[in-house]
Coordinates of C-alpha atoms and ligand atoms in Angstrom, one line a residue:
X1 CA 130.4 124.0 103.2
X2 CA 127.0 124.6 102.7
X3 CA 126.2 121.2 103.9
X4 CA 128.1 121.3 106.6
X5 CA 126.7 124.5 108.4
X6 CA 122.9 123.6 108.0
X7 CA 123.9 120.1 110.2
X8 CA 125.7 122.1 112.9
X9 CA 122.6 124.8 112.8
X10 CA 120.7 121.7 114.6
X11 CA 122.9 122.0 117.2
X12 CA 122.7 125.7 117.7
X13 CA 118.7 125.7 117.7
X14 CA 118.5 128.1 120.8
X15 CA 114.4 128.3 122.3
X16 CA 114.1 131.3 121.3
X17 CA 113.7 130.0 117.8
X18 CA 110.7 128.1 118.4
X19 CA 108.4 129.7 116.4
X20 CA 106.7 128.3 113.2
X21 CA 108.9 129.0 110.5
X22 CA 112.3 128.3 112.5
X23 CA 110.7 124.8 112.9
X24 CA 110.5 124.4 109.1
X25 CA 114.0 125.7 109.0
X26 CA 114.5 122.8 111.6
X27 CA 112.7 120.1 110.3
X28 CA 114.0 120.4 106.5
X29 CA 117.5 120.4 107.6
X30 CA 117.4 117.8 110.0
X31 CA 115.5 115.1 108.3
X32 CA 118.5 114.4 106.0
X33 CA 120.1 113.3 109.5
X34 CA 117.0 111.7 110.4
X35 CA 117.0 109.3 107.2
X36 CA 120.5 108.7 107.1
X37 CA 121.3 108.3 111.0
X38 CA 118.1 105.6 111.1
X39 CA 116.0 107.7 113.4
X40 CA 112.7 106.6 111.9
X41 CA 110.9 104.1 113.2
X42 CA 107.5 102.6 111.8
X43 CA 104.6 101.7 114.1
X44 CA 101.3 99.7 113.5
X45 CA 98.3 100.0 114.2
X46 CA 95.7 97.5 113.8
X47 CA 92.7 97.6 111.5
X48 CA 89.9 95.6 112.9
X49 CA 87.3 93.6 111.4
X50 CA 83.5 94.9 113.2
X51 CA 82.1 91.7 112.7
X52 CA 84.7 89.4 113.5
X53 CA 87.1 91.4 115.9
X54 CA 89.7 89.9 114.2
X55 CA 92.7 92.2 112.8
X56 CA 92.5 92.5 109.1
X57 CA 95.3 94.4 108.4
X58 CA 97.8 97.1 110.0
X59 CA 98.7 100.6 109.2
X60 CA 102.6 101.5 109.4
X61 CA 102.6 105.6 110.9
X62 CA 106.5 107.1 110.8
X63 CA 107.9 108.3 113.9
X64 CA 110.7 110.4 114.3
X65 CA 113.1 109.9 117.3
X66 CA 115.3 113.1 117.1
X67 CA 117.8 112.7 119.6
X68 CA 118.2 116.0 121.1
X69 CA 113.5 116.7 120.6
X70 CA 112.3 113.2 121.2
X71 CA 109.8 111.8 119.4
X72 CA 108.3 113.9 116.6
X73 CA 104.6 113.3 115.1
X74 CA 104.3 112.9 111.2
X75 CA 101.8 115.9 111.7
X76 CA 105.0 118.4 112.5
X77 CA 107.6 117.0 109.8
X78 CA 105.6 115.4 107.1
X79 CA 104.2 119.1 105.8
X80 CA 107.5 120.6 105.9
X81 CA 109.1 117.1 103.8
X82 CA 106.8 117.2 101.4
X83 CA 107.6 121.6 100.5
X84 CA 111.2 119.9 100.6
X85 CA 110.8 117.1 98.5
X86 CA 112.3 115.0 101.4
X87 CA 109.1 113.3 101.5
X88 CA 110.2 110.9 98.6
X89 CA 113.3 109.7 100.5
X90 CA 111.1 108.9 103.7
X91 CA 108.7 107.6 102.0
X92 CA 110.8 104.6 100.5
X93 CA 112.2 104.1 103.7
X94 CA 108.6 103.3 105.2
X95 CA 108.3 101.1 102.4
X96 CA 111.4 99.2 102.8
X97 CA 110.9 98.9 106.2
X98 CA 107.5 97.6 106.3
X99 CA 108.4 95.1 103.5
X100 CA 111.1 94.0 105.6
X101 CA 108.7 93.5 108.4
X102 CA 106.4 91.7 106.5
X103 CA 109.3 89.1 105.9
X104 CA 109.9 89.0 109.2
X105 CA 106.2 88.3 109.6
X106 CA 106.7 85.5 107.9
X107 CA 109.6 83.9 108.8
X108 CA 107.8 83.8 112.2
X109 CA 104.8 82.0 111.0
X110 CA 102.3 84.7 111.4
X111 CA 99.4 84.5 109.3
X112 CA 99.6 87.4 106.5
X113 CA 97.9 90.5 107.2
X114 CA 97.7 93.6 104.7
X115 CA 100.0 96.7 105.5
X116 CA 98.9 100.3 104.4
X117 CA 101.5 103.0 103.7
X118 CA 100.9 106.8 103.8
X119 CA 102.1 108.2 100.4
X120 CA 101.8 111.8 99.4
X121 CA 101.3 113.7 96.3
X122 CA 105.2 114.4 96.0
X123 CA 105.5 110.9 95.9
X124 CA 103.3 110.5 92.5
X125 CA 105.2 113.7 91.2
X126 CA 108.4 112.2 91.3
X127 CA 107.7 109.3 89.5
X128 CA 109.4 107.1 91.5
X129 CA 107.3 105.3 93.4
X130 CA 105.9 102.1 91.1
X131 CA 109.8 101.4 90.5
X132 CA 110.1 102.0 94.7
X133 CA 107.0 99.6 95.2
X134 CA 107.6 96.7 92.9
X135 CA 111.6 96.6 94.2
X136 CA 110.5 96.5 97.6
X137 CA 108.2 93.7 97.2
X138 CA 110.4 92.0 94.9
X139 CA 113.5 92.0 97.4
X140 CA 111.6 90.5 100.6
X141 CA 109.1 88.6 98.3
X142 CA 106.0 89.8 99.0
X143 CA 102.5 89.7 97.8
X144 CA 101.2 92.8 95.8
X145 CA 98.0 92.4 97.1
X146 CA 98.9 93.0 100.7
X147 CA 100.0 96.1 100.3
X148 CA 97.9 99.1 100.1
X149 CA 98.3 102.6 99.8
X150 CA 96.6 105.4 101.8
X151 CA 96.1 108.5 99.7
X152 CA 94.1 111.4 99.8
X153 CA 91.5 113.0 97.1
X154 CA 94.8 115.4 96.5
X155 CA 96.1 112.9 94.4
X156 CA 93.5 112.3 92.9
X157 CA 92.1 115.0 91.5
X158 CA 96.3 116.4 90.5
X159 CA 96.4 117.4 87.4
X160 CA 99.3 115.7 86.0
X161 CA 98.1 112.5 84.1
X162 CA 101.0 110.4 85.2
X163 CA 99.1 110.5 88.4
X164 CA 96.8 108.2 87.0
X165 CA 98.7 106.4 85.1
X166 CA 101.2 105.2 88.3
X167 CA 98.1 104.2 90.4
X168 CA 96.9 102.4 86.8
X169 CA 100.3 100.3 86.8
X170 CA 100.4 99.5 90.8
X171 CA 97.0 98.4 90.9
X172 CA 97.6 96.1 87.6
X173 CA 99.7 94.5 90.1
X174 CA 97.7 93.8 92.4
X175 CA 98.6 96.7 95.2
X176 CA 95.6 98.6 96.5
X177 CA 94.3 102.2 97.1
X178 CA 92.3 103.3 99.9
X179 CA 91.1 107.3 100.4
X180 CA 92.2 108.5 103.5
X181 CA 90.7 111.1 105.4
X182 CA 87.6 110.5 103.1
X183 CA 84.8 113.1 103.6
X184 CA 87.2 116.3 104.6
X185 CA 88.1 117.0 100.8
X186 CA 86.4 116.9 97.2
X187 CA 82.8 117.0 97.2
X188 CA 83.0 115.6 93.3
X189 CA 83.1 111.9 93.5
X190 CA 82.7 110.5 90.2
X191 CA 86.5 109.6 91.0
X192 CA 85.1 106.8 92.9
X193 CA 83.8 104.7 89.6
X194 CA 86.7 106.0 87.7
X195 CA 89.8 105.1 90.0
X196 CA 89.6 101.0 91.2
X197 CA 90.0 102.4 94.6
X198 CA 89.1 99.1 97.5
X199 CA 88.5 101.4 100.5
X200 CA 87.7 104.9 102.0
X201 CA 88.6 105.8 105.7
X202 CA 85.7 107.9 107.1
X203 CA 87.9 110.9 108.5
X204 CA 88.3 110.7 112.6
X205 CA 86.4 114.1 112.5
X206 CA 83.2 112.6 112.0
X207 CA 83.3 110.1 114.3
X208 CA 84.8 112.2 117.5
X209 CA 81.5 112.3 118.8
X210 CA 78.7 110.0 116.4
X211 CA 76.7 108.7 119.4
X212 CA 75.6 112.6 120.0
X213 CA 76.1 114.1 116.8
X214 CA 73.2 113.7 114.6
X215 CA 74.7 115.5 111.7
X216 CA 77.7 113.4 111.4
X217 CA 75.1 109.9 112.1
X218 CA 73.9 111.0 108.2
X219 CA 77.7 111.9 106.7
X220 CA 78.8 108.6 108.1
X221 CA 75.5 106.7 107.6
X222 CA 76.0 108.2 103.9
X223 CA 79.4 107.1 103.3
X224 CA 78.5 103.7 104.9
X225 CA 75.8 103.0 102.2
X226 CA 77.5 104.5 99.0
X227 CA 80.8 102.5 99.6
X228 CA 78.4 99.5 99.7
X229 CA 76.4 100.2 96.7
X230 CA 79.6 100.5 95.1
X231 CA 81.5 97.5 96.3
X232 CA 84.4 99.3 98.4
X233 CA 85.1 98.7 102.0
X234 CA 85.1 101.4 104.7
X235 CA 87.3 101.9 107.8
X236 CA 86.2 104.2 110.6
X237 CA 89.3 105.8 112.0
X238 CA 89.9 107.2 115.4
X239 CA 87.5 105.3 116.9
X240 CA 88.5 105.8 120.9
X241 CA 85.6 104.3 122.6
X242 CA 83.1 101.6 122.8
X243 CA 79.8 103.8 122.6
X244 CA 81.1 104.6 118.9
X245 CA 82.1 101.1 118.1
X246 CA 78.6 100.1 118.9
X247 CA 76.9 102.6 116.6
X248 CA 79.1 101.7 113.7
X249 CA 78.6 98.2 113.9
X250 CA 74.5 98.8 114.3
X251 CA 75.0 100.9 110.7
X252 CA 76.6 98.3 109.2
X253 CA 80.0 99.8 109.2
X254 CA 82.8 97.2 108.2
X255 CA 86.5 98.1 109.6
X256 CA 87.5 100.5 112.4
X257 CA 91.0 101.7 113.8
X258 CA 91.5 103.7 116.8
X259 CA 92.7 103.5 120.5
X260 CA 89.6 101.7 121.3
X261 CA 91.4 98.8 120.4
X262 CA 95.1 99.5 120.1
X263 CA 97.3 102.5 119.8
X264 CA 100.1 102.3 116.7
X265 CA 102.9 100.1 118.4
X266 CA 106.7 98.8 117.7
X267 CA 106.8 95.6 115.4
X268 CA 107.2 93.8 118.2
X269 CA 104.4 94.5 120.0
X270 CA 102.1 94.1 117.1
X271 CA 103.4 90.5 116.8
X272 CA 102.3 89.9 120.2
X273 CA 99.3 91.5 119.6
X274 CA 98.1 89.7 117.0
X275 CA 99.1 86.1 118.0
X276 CA 97.1 87.4 121.2
X277 CA 94.1 88.1 119.5
X278 CA 93.6 86.5 116.1
X279 CA 94.2 83.0 118.0
X280 CA 90.7 83.0 119.4
Ligands
C2E301 P1 96.2 109.1 109.0 O1 96.9 108.6 108.0 O2 94.8 109.5 108.8 O3 96.6 108.4 110.4 C1 95.8 108.4 111.1 C2 96.4 109.5 112.7 O4 95.4 108.9 113.5 C3 97.6 108.9 113.3 O5 98.4 109.8 113.7 C4 97.2 108.1 114.7 O6 98.1 107.6 115.1 C5 95.9 108.7 114.8 N1 94.5 107.6 115.5 C6 94.7 106.7 115.4 N2 93.7 105.8 116.2 C7 93.2 107.2 117.3 C8 92.2 107.3 117.8 O7 91.5 106.5 118.5 N3 92.2 108.8 118.4 C9 93.0 110.2 118.0 N4 93.0 110.9 118.4 N5 94.2 109.9 117.0 C10 94.2 108.3 116.5 P2 99.7 109.9 113.2 O8 100.5 108.6 113.2 O9 100.1 111.0 114.0 O10 100.0 110.6 111.7 C11 99.3 111.7 111.4 C12 99.1 111.7 109.9 O11 100.6 112.0 109.0 C13 98.7 110.3 109.3 O12 97.3 110.4 109.3 C14 99.0 110.5 108.0 O13 98.7 111.2 106.9 C15 100.7 111.1 108.6 N6 101.7 109.8 108.2 C16 102.4 109.4 108.9 N7 103.1 108.4 108.8 C17 103.7 109.0 107.3 C18 104.2 108.8 106.3 O14 104.7 107.7 106.2 N8 104.1 109.0 104.9 C19 103.0 110.1 105.2 N9 103.5 110.8 103.7 N10 102.1 110.4 105.8 C20 102.3 110.2 107.1
MG302 MG1 96.8 106.9 106.8
MG303 MG1 93.5 109.3 108.3
MG304 MG1 96.3 111.9 106.5

């Protein structure tokens, strides 16, 4: 039985196999267990309005709690899951989890904030994304306006017509879209006026040393200026210190995320964090 042996192979994983290929093999075969065995967790990282210092939304980020390997970061398993197609199940899990958490929020009488979920090109290629989203929103009675999907430019530039169709379909219902890791992808920006994109998330690589790196200062300033003139929101990613936050405020960046305010945290912690931060 092939199924059985692949499951067993996880237990027989030896240290000498810790090479990239072995890792990929491990991930692809173990992810099924991760989903079925409820080893996935969703963390939330607050998104801050730089003018008011209030939390205006959160980004959902997946963690894999493997029984032997401990916590595995998405950077380690998402690409393997994309390659095997299993990302579709992970995305479905993340969407359902986020929507049920949002319903909890509402019950606890916490003010509505938007939740952003990362979705991949493979999710669009599968064609199932709009249905999965609509069903989860409906089941949990969540307004589509509270949901944002983070996509990279690879999604926008995919040839398949039905990618555009799906974005449109979700857009019409009120789901919004953010371009993640903006500035690292393509130089053709014409799509910004063609697609209804609400937000640009400025890639964290530009923010690392912004206070002293003039080159990056110019890049970030032009992204902010451009997004403003196109009436698109901007979010700076990976802000780790006050110096960077100050620079962003001075240069009219509207929102930011980063360890400076909060690391991604579990739902219960977030509830407390929200109560503390948005009450004054
Ligand atoms: P991303 O969407 O660009 O998310 C931002 C990443 O930066 C997150 O890493 C976050 O924890 C990290 N980060 C936030 N603030 C700071 C900071 O101040 N400093 C530093 N150094 N890092 C910061 P994470 O959670 O490891 O996720 C990595 C990537 O994996 C994400 O990048 C996203 O592309 C992908 N990902 C995460 N969860 C999912 C998921 O459920 N589905 C899909 N398709 N991709 C996911
Ligand atoms: Mg993201
Ligand atoms: Mg990013
Ligand atoms: Mg990303």
